[in-house]
């Protein structure tokens, strides 16, 4: 092998006659590879401004910059990343963490400029800045810079399989549809410790959820506490803004999850179930929370309605040291939560757990007492320093079609089943409505059918004006309803209730919906009168909405009460109505009609009342 | 004769890298040599204590410019050990192939430096060109030419692109077909032989006593290679040989480097044949909520210069508590170099230094 | 656990009484000992064929007010079982005026490691022939790799004092 030679090296002379390998730049260019990590590009519309790229950047090359032209909305901040190429090392961590996958690295890598400030720039895409991206024919390497780049020149891009976040949820154990529809057993079993911690570990701490939440809970903090296995800490964080975690942990509308940055390309973090985990893990709230009512102020506040709004106002005011009395016509706390959401979604024990804790802080609850009947509104007004009305929507609306009086009403139906005597149901039930209440009614009716007519042919059908994609009920509810084999008839409106000879319900005649909303987006349904459909049924339940009941307020005061154009009670920024020292919140004030917005109202009103009293 | 003190480097034509040696010379004989590192000390290990586990990845590869890949691997291996992360089998093969490519690239770079040092500019330029072909492959897999940031805990960052196997084989054939030219013009060249034979000689006993690893040790006749002793990645899946020489001088060391390159190429081809299909990445925890429990790990691998080790300590936080790299050049450059330079001539300082395969960034960290 | 590790453990425990030997991983042996017995343990290991000092490291456990020295030893051998072994010899010393005997008499290549630890952690290795600066360019009040060395403050103190360079127009 070793043959030392002095002549052989001259063999290299042959390379004199071989074409050089050197690339004759700039006449000849070397095409970067498909995964090249060059300059950034940010798809402006997809970016949510979550700031994860800035958080992970090891060199702090990325900064989030407020863009005033952009509108900040739920799930999308008006911030966009700014990259400093004096610091960037093109490692691509920002690409792998980007939840929407909007941030990309392109194959461009030339930037020559006399002004060092141009090396700090806000990446945009070719749709937003078409003038900076040119086609490869027009591209000239002599002009190449951050404002002269090639179109469609993606390099290193995000890939969900290799992303640094986990797009999949920890599966929540749920009782199977075939089993759960036979009884009123709570369908969601809840996370255990390992599952909860694993789910909590998915949180990227971008806090888009906190902005989306009406009550602005410190979601990121309480999730972090669950991840660290400190449920007490977590509950303390929750109680700073929300005193009914057991309720909200089950039936919250979870606007936070819609805003969650993980939901864009994967599944949102189970924020609601994690809150439920925190509330359910801790048996004794009082020892865990260590909260005490504030120093007594001697002021008295009456709260009408022990629903989410009333409970929250009572809690916040009690912490400020006021004496609070809560009146409710029902035998227990919870308001609509007590009567509305079926037991399989929200058991009474969970409501009582939250109410008990608020009571233990010294809030006085006066149940089974209807204002306007047992206690007069004017007496309350005289005997207290402030009054908070959170009576909610308690009356069901009716379709008023022919023979409507033969139909059942949703709220009464739900309430009887939950805290009264369960109703006798028919074998073919028609539910009118496409909202969450309608689905509650339908699914409850299904369970009652299975209990009362086991093994027999029975069906629950729903009729809704809205089509699948417009239906106001949550996707989750619709999915679960379909799993339980509820028959949906979307885009049909009720025309007439058909009776048989004995005057019993025989079915519902429906007409096809043309459109639900008018050009301005207002609710104004129009129909094809001639397209009809007949649904057979021996029981019809109307669940098309609820209205408030102000009959407890004497007429002369009701005249003083101002309403908005959407028929909501008008309140100022302190939560006060047009009547002096009367405050209001919850469904009678806001248009969201849910618990967490009621809490948000209550937070505003409790601050207002506190300021008003001091 | 009068003894003079001569500063050799960091700015000296015969010096590769930011390294300095203080020489005490009598005429052109070196009486005593004192290594003087620190020109590249960037405090990486301290910096690592302030960055999260994942943020350290773009950092560790920069410790050694010439071959960042083994730095990535050693850190990934340590983190995997601390956090108990499994690596899929295909990823192990990819790692091995990738690391062997890195070894070829790094050796070609070493060959460039050495040939350049001896004045073989033709060979040096060939080596640089061939290294460029290897870098093209890296660009294809990882998107970066020099700093790849490719090996992650749990596997690798992306799978091989489609048709990549053929590209690797093509490139390796291109490089392999030039081996006879390399041999004739360089390795069997009389000038090279004369310049390197018996230069910077260390015996087997000295090598062991002074902590030699890698080529320096293998050039003294010892078959020691971490890839064989403690196989990581997929090195136990294929057969390969450890090239050994017995001279202990610069000539033997460079020949070991050449043989290793050829062995690496053979190994890559074997690995490519046996590479299974499947996943290449097990998801690591969310980087913002990734605390690694109290633990410590010492892991080692065979970088292209020898045993590379990492002692990594975690105290349950989201960043390392202490990281300490055991780099092969450390003892080569600070202990062996001083010994090997004694009684040599000034003209051979660069020659010996590069034949010991010393890279300054590894020493200083 | 492999045979080499257990037999080595038994062997060590029969010679030394105040040490703690732990087999943490398949081929990782951790020996915790007092600082005075480091030399004897290392020379015993060296005699047993563990003749390669891979690393001397130091961890600053500031909460316990201790510095922990870690000697990582393996073997130059073609015996595969023995070759796999990595032995971590650990000892804790006080953070104030830390002193230790050099191990250069056993492992010659300890020289730069000890110099480095002297510089970065302020440990005084007695018997070391040249404890002169290795990597750093100046002396520090607190050795810079200790946990109480505030890098940010250092940067502000040193580099923020450097005046800006003005260009021809007098701009900074």
Short mmCIF file of N, CA and C in Angstrom, two decimals, chain A residues 7-83:
data_model
loop_
_atom_site.label_atom_id
_atom_site.label_comp_id
_atom_site.label_asym_id
_atom_site.label_seq_id
_atom_site.Cartn_x
_atom_site.Cartn_y
_atom_site.Cartn_z
N UNK A 7 7.22 11.00 -8.36
CA UNK A 7 6.73 11.30 -9.71
C UNK A 7 5.21 11.31 -9.81
N UNK A 8 4.61 10.36 -9.11
CA UNK A 8 3.16 10.22 -9.20
C UNK A 8 2.39 11.50 -8.93
N UNK A 9 2.81 12.31 -8.00
CA UNK A 9 2.04 13.54 -7.73
C UNK A 9 1.78 14.37 -8.97
N UNK A 10 2.59 14.22 -9.99
CA UNK A 10 2.40 15.03 -11.20
C UNK A 10 1.14 14.64 -11.96
N UNK A 11 0.53 13.55 -11.52
CA UNK A 11 -0.75 13.13 -12.06
C UNK A 11 -1.78 14.27 -11.98
N UNK A 12 -1.61 15.10 -10.95
CA UNK A 12 -2.57 16.18 -10.73
C UNK A 12 -2.63 17.14 -11.90
N UNK A 13 -1.64 17.10 -12.75
CA UNK A 13 -1.61 18.00 -13.91
C UNK A 13 -2.86 17.85 -14.76
N UNK A 14 -3.43 16.63 -14.76
CA UNK A 14 -4.60 16.39 -15.62
C UNK A 14 -5.76 17.32 -15.25
N UNK A 15 -5.78 17.79 -14.03
CA UNK A 15 -6.88 18.66 -13.62
C UNK A 15 -6.83 20.03 -14.29
N UNK A 16 -5.69 20.31 -14.90
CA UNK A 16 -5.59 21.57 -15.63
C UNK A 16 -6.59 21.61 -16.79
N UNK A 17 -6.93 20.42 -17.28
CA UNK A 17 -7.77 20.38 -18.48
C UNK A 17 -9.23 20.11 -18.16
N UNK A 18 -9.56 20.19 -16.89
CA UNK A 18 -10.95 19.96 -16.49
C UNK A 18 -11.60 21.30 -16.17
N UNK A 19 -12.88 21.40 -16.57
CA UNK A 19 -13.61 22.65 -16.33
C UNK A 19 -13.66 22.96 -14.83
N UNK A 20 -13.45 24.21 -14.47
CA UNK A 20 -13.47 24.53 -13.03
C UNK A 20 -14.84 24.28 -12.41
N UNK A 21 -14.79 23.92 -11.13
CA UNK A 21 -16.04 23.65 -10.41
C UNK A 21 -16.59 24.91 -9.76
N UNK A 22 -15.78 25.92 -9.70
CA UNK A 22 -16.20 27.13 -8.99
C UNK A 22 -17.39 27.79 -9.70
N UNK A 23 -18.37 28.20 -8.91
CA UNK A 23 -19.54 28.86 -9.48
C UNK A 23 -19.19 30.30 -9.78
N UNK A 24 -19.53 30.74 -11.03
CA UNK A 24 -19.15 32.10 -11.42
C UNK A 24 -20.20 33.10 -10.96
N UNK A 25 -20.25 33.30 -9.69
CA UNK A 25 -21.17 34.28 -9.11
C UNK A 25 -20.76 35.68 -9.57
N UNK A 26 -21.64 36.59 -9.90
CA UNK A 26 -23.10 36.53 -9.83
C UNK A 26 -23.76 36.11 -11.15
N UNK A 27 -22.97 35.68 -12.13
CA UNK A 27 -23.60 35.28 -13.40
C UNK A 27 -24.28 33.92 -13.26
N UNK A 28 -23.77 33.18 -12.34
CA UNK A 28 -24.29 31.85 -12.12
C UNK A 28 -24.64 31.79 -10.63
N UNK A 29 -25.84 31.30 -10.30
CA UNK A 29 -26.23 31.29 -8.89
C UNK A 29 -26.43 29.85 -8.43
N UNK A 30 -26.19 29.68 -7.16
CA UNK A 30 -26.42 28.36 -6.60
C UNK A 30 -27.80 28.37 -5.94
N UNK A 31 -28.62 27.45 -6.37
CA UNK A 31 -29.98 27.40 -5.82
C UNK A 31 -29.94 26.79 -4.42
N UNK A 32 -30.47 27.51 -3.43
CA UNK A 32 -30.48 26.93 -2.08
C UNK A 32 -31.42 25.72 -2.03
N UNK A 33 -31.20 24.86 -1.05
CA UNK A 33 -32.01 23.64 -0.96
C UNK A 33 -33.43 23.97 -0.53
N UNK A 34 -34.30 22.99 -0.69
CA UNK A 34 -35.73 23.22 -0.41
C UNK A 34 -35.99 23.54 1.06
N UNK A 35 -35.10 23.10 1.93
CA UNK A 35 -35.31 23.37 3.36
C UNK A 35 -34.45 24.52 3.85
N UNK A 36 -33.94 25.31 2.94
CA UNK A 36 -32.96 26.32 3.35
C UNK A 36 -33.51 27.25 4.41
N UNK A 37 -32.70 27.55 5.39
CA UNK A 37 -33.14 28.46 6.45
C UNK A 37 -32.63 29.86 6.16
N UNK A 38 -33.40 30.58 5.36
CA UNK A 38 -33.02 31.94 5.00
C UNK A 38 -33.89 32.95 5.74
N UNK A 39 -34.28 34.01 5.03
CA UNK A 39 -35.03 35.10 5.66
C UNK A 39 -36.43 34.67 6.08
N UNK A 40 -36.96 35.39 7.06
CA UNK A 40 -38.30 35.09 7.56
C UNK A 40 -39.38 35.59 6.61
N UNK A 41 -40.52 34.95 6.74
CA UNK A 41 -41.73 35.38 6.04
C UNK A 41 -42.86 35.08 7.01
N UNK A 42 -43.78 36.00 7.15
CA UNK A 42 -44.87 35.78 8.09
C UNK A 42 -46.19 35.98 7.37
N UNK A 43 -46.97 34.93 7.31
CA UNK A 43 -48.28 35.07 6.66
C UNK A 43 -49.17 35.88 7.58
N UNK A 44 -49.32 37.11 7.18
CA UNK A 44 -49.91 38.16 8.01
C UNK A 44 -51.29 37.78 8.52
N UNK A 45 -52.10 37.19 7.65
CA UNK A 45 -53.47 36.88 8.04
C UNK A 45 -53.55 35.69 8.99
N UNK A 46 -52.59 34.78 8.83
CA UNK A 46 -52.64 33.60 9.68
C UNK A 46 -52.06 33.87 11.06
N UNK A 47 -51.14 34.81 11.14
CA UNK A 47 -50.45 35.09 12.41
C UNK A 47 -51.45 35.59 13.44
N UNK A 48 -51.34 35.08 14.66
CA UNK A 48 -52.26 35.52 15.71
C UNK A 48 -51.58 36.44 16.71
N UNK A 49 -50.32 36.72 16.51
CA UNK A 49 -49.63 37.59 17.46
C UNK A 49 -49.45 36.97 18.82
N UNK A 50 -49.39 35.64 18.87
CA UNK A 50 -49.32 34.96 20.17
C UNK A 50 -47.98 35.18 20.86
N UNK A 51 -46.94 35.45 20.10
CA UNK A 51 -45.66 35.77 20.72
C UNK A 51 -44.83 34.56 21.13
N UNK A 52 -45.22 33.37 20.72
CA UNK A 52 -44.41 32.20 21.07
C UNK A 52 -43.05 32.24 20.43
N UNK A 53 -42.98 32.81 19.22
CA UNK A 53 -41.68 32.90 18.54
C UNK A 53 -40.73 33.77 19.34
N UNK A 54 -41.28 34.87 19.88
CA UNK A 54 -40.43 35.77 20.67
C UNK A 54 -39.98 35.10 21.96
N UNK A 55 -40.87 34.27 22.53
CA UNK A 55 -40.52 33.61 23.79
C UNK A 55 -39.44 32.56 23.61
N UNK A 56 -39.48 31.84 22.49
CA UNK A 56 -38.53 30.73 22.36
C UNK A 56 -37.21 31.19 21.79
N UNK A 57 -37.18 32.35 21.16
CA UNK A 57 -35.96 32.78 20.47
C UNK A 57 -34.79 32.80 21.45
N UNK A 58 -33.76 32.01 21.20
CA UNK A 58 -32.65 31.97 22.16
C UNK A 58 -31.83 33.25 22.18
N UNK A 59 -31.92 34.05 21.13
CA UNK A 59 -31.10 35.26 21.06
C UNK A 59 -31.90 36.53 21.28
N UNK A 60 -33.17 36.37 21.62
CA UNK A 60 -34.07 37.52 21.76
C UNK A 60 -34.02 38.39 20.51
N UNK A 61 -33.98 37.73 19.37
CA UNK A 61 -33.97 38.48 18.11
C UNK A 61 -35.37 38.89 17.71
N UNK A 62 -36.37 38.23 18.29
CA UNK A 62 -37.74 38.52 17.89
C UNK A 62 -38.43 39.33 18.99
N UNK A 63 -39.09 40.38 18.55
CA UNK A 63 -39.83 41.23 19.48
C UNK A 63 -41.23 41.37 18.93
N UNK A 64 -42.22 41.41 19.81
CA UNK A 64 -43.58 41.60 19.32
C UNK A 64 -43.87 43.09 19.26
N UNK A 65 -44.34 43.53 18.09
CA UNK A 65 -44.57 44.95 17.86
C UNK A 65 -46.07 45.18 17.67
N UNK A 66 -46.59 46.19 18.33
CA UNK A 66 -48.01 46.53 18.16
C UNK A 66 -48.22 47.14 16.78
N UNK A 67 -49.21 46.63 16.05
CA UNK A 67 -49.52 47.17 14.73
C UNK A 67 -50.87 47.87 14.86
N UNK A 68 -50.88 49.19 14.91
CA UNK A 68 -52.15 49.90 15.17
C UNK A 68 -53.19 49.65 14.08
N UNK A 69 -52.74 49.39 12.84
CA UNK A 69 -53.73 49.20 11.76
C UNK A 69 -54.53 47.92 11.95
N UNK A 70 -53.95 46.98 12.68
CA UNK A 70 -54.64 45.70 12.83
C UNK A 70 -55.63 45.78 13.98
N UNK A 71 -56.71 45.05 13.81
CA UNK A 71 -57.72 45.04 14.85
C UNK A 71 -57.41 43.90 15.81
N UNK A 72 -57.44 44.20 17.11
CA UNK A 72 -57.20 43.16 18.09
C UNK A 72 -58.52 42.50 18.42
N UNK A 73 -58.62 41.22 18.15
CA UNK A 73 -59.88 40.54 18.46
C UNK A 73 -59.59 39.24 19.20
N UNK A 74 -60.66 38.60 19.60
CA UNK A 74 -60.52 37.38 20.38
C UNK A 74 -59.71 36.35 19.59
N UNK A 75 -58.63 35.87 20.20
CA UNK A 75 -57.80 34.88 19.54
C UNK A 75 -56.80 35.45 18.58
N UNK A 76 -56.70 36.77 18.51
CA UNK A 76 -55.73 37.38 17.59
C UNK A 76 -55.34 38.75 18.10
N UNK A 77 -54.12 38.86 18.59
CA UNK A 77 -53.64 40.16 19.07
C UNK A 77 -53.21 41.00 17.88
N UNK A 78 -53.16 42.29 18.09
CA UNK A 78 -52.68 43.14 16.99
C UNK A 78 -51.18 43.36 17.09
N UNK A 79 -50.48 42.26 17.39
CA UNK A 79 -49.02 42.32 17.47
C UNK A 79 -48.45 41.37 16.44
N UNK A 80 -47.30 41.75 15.92
CA UNK A 80 -46.63 40.89 14.95
C UNK A 80 -45.15 40.85 15.27
N UNK A 81 -44.49 39.74 14.95
CA UNK A 81 -43.07 39.65 15.30
C UNK A 81 -42.18 40.54 14.44
N UNK A 82 -41.17 41.07 15.09
CA UNK A 82 -40.15 41.86 14.39
C UNK A 82 -38.82 41.14 14.58
N UNK A 83 -38.09 40.94 13.51
CA UNK A 83 -36.86 40.15 13.59
C UNK A 83 -35.66 41.07 13.44
#
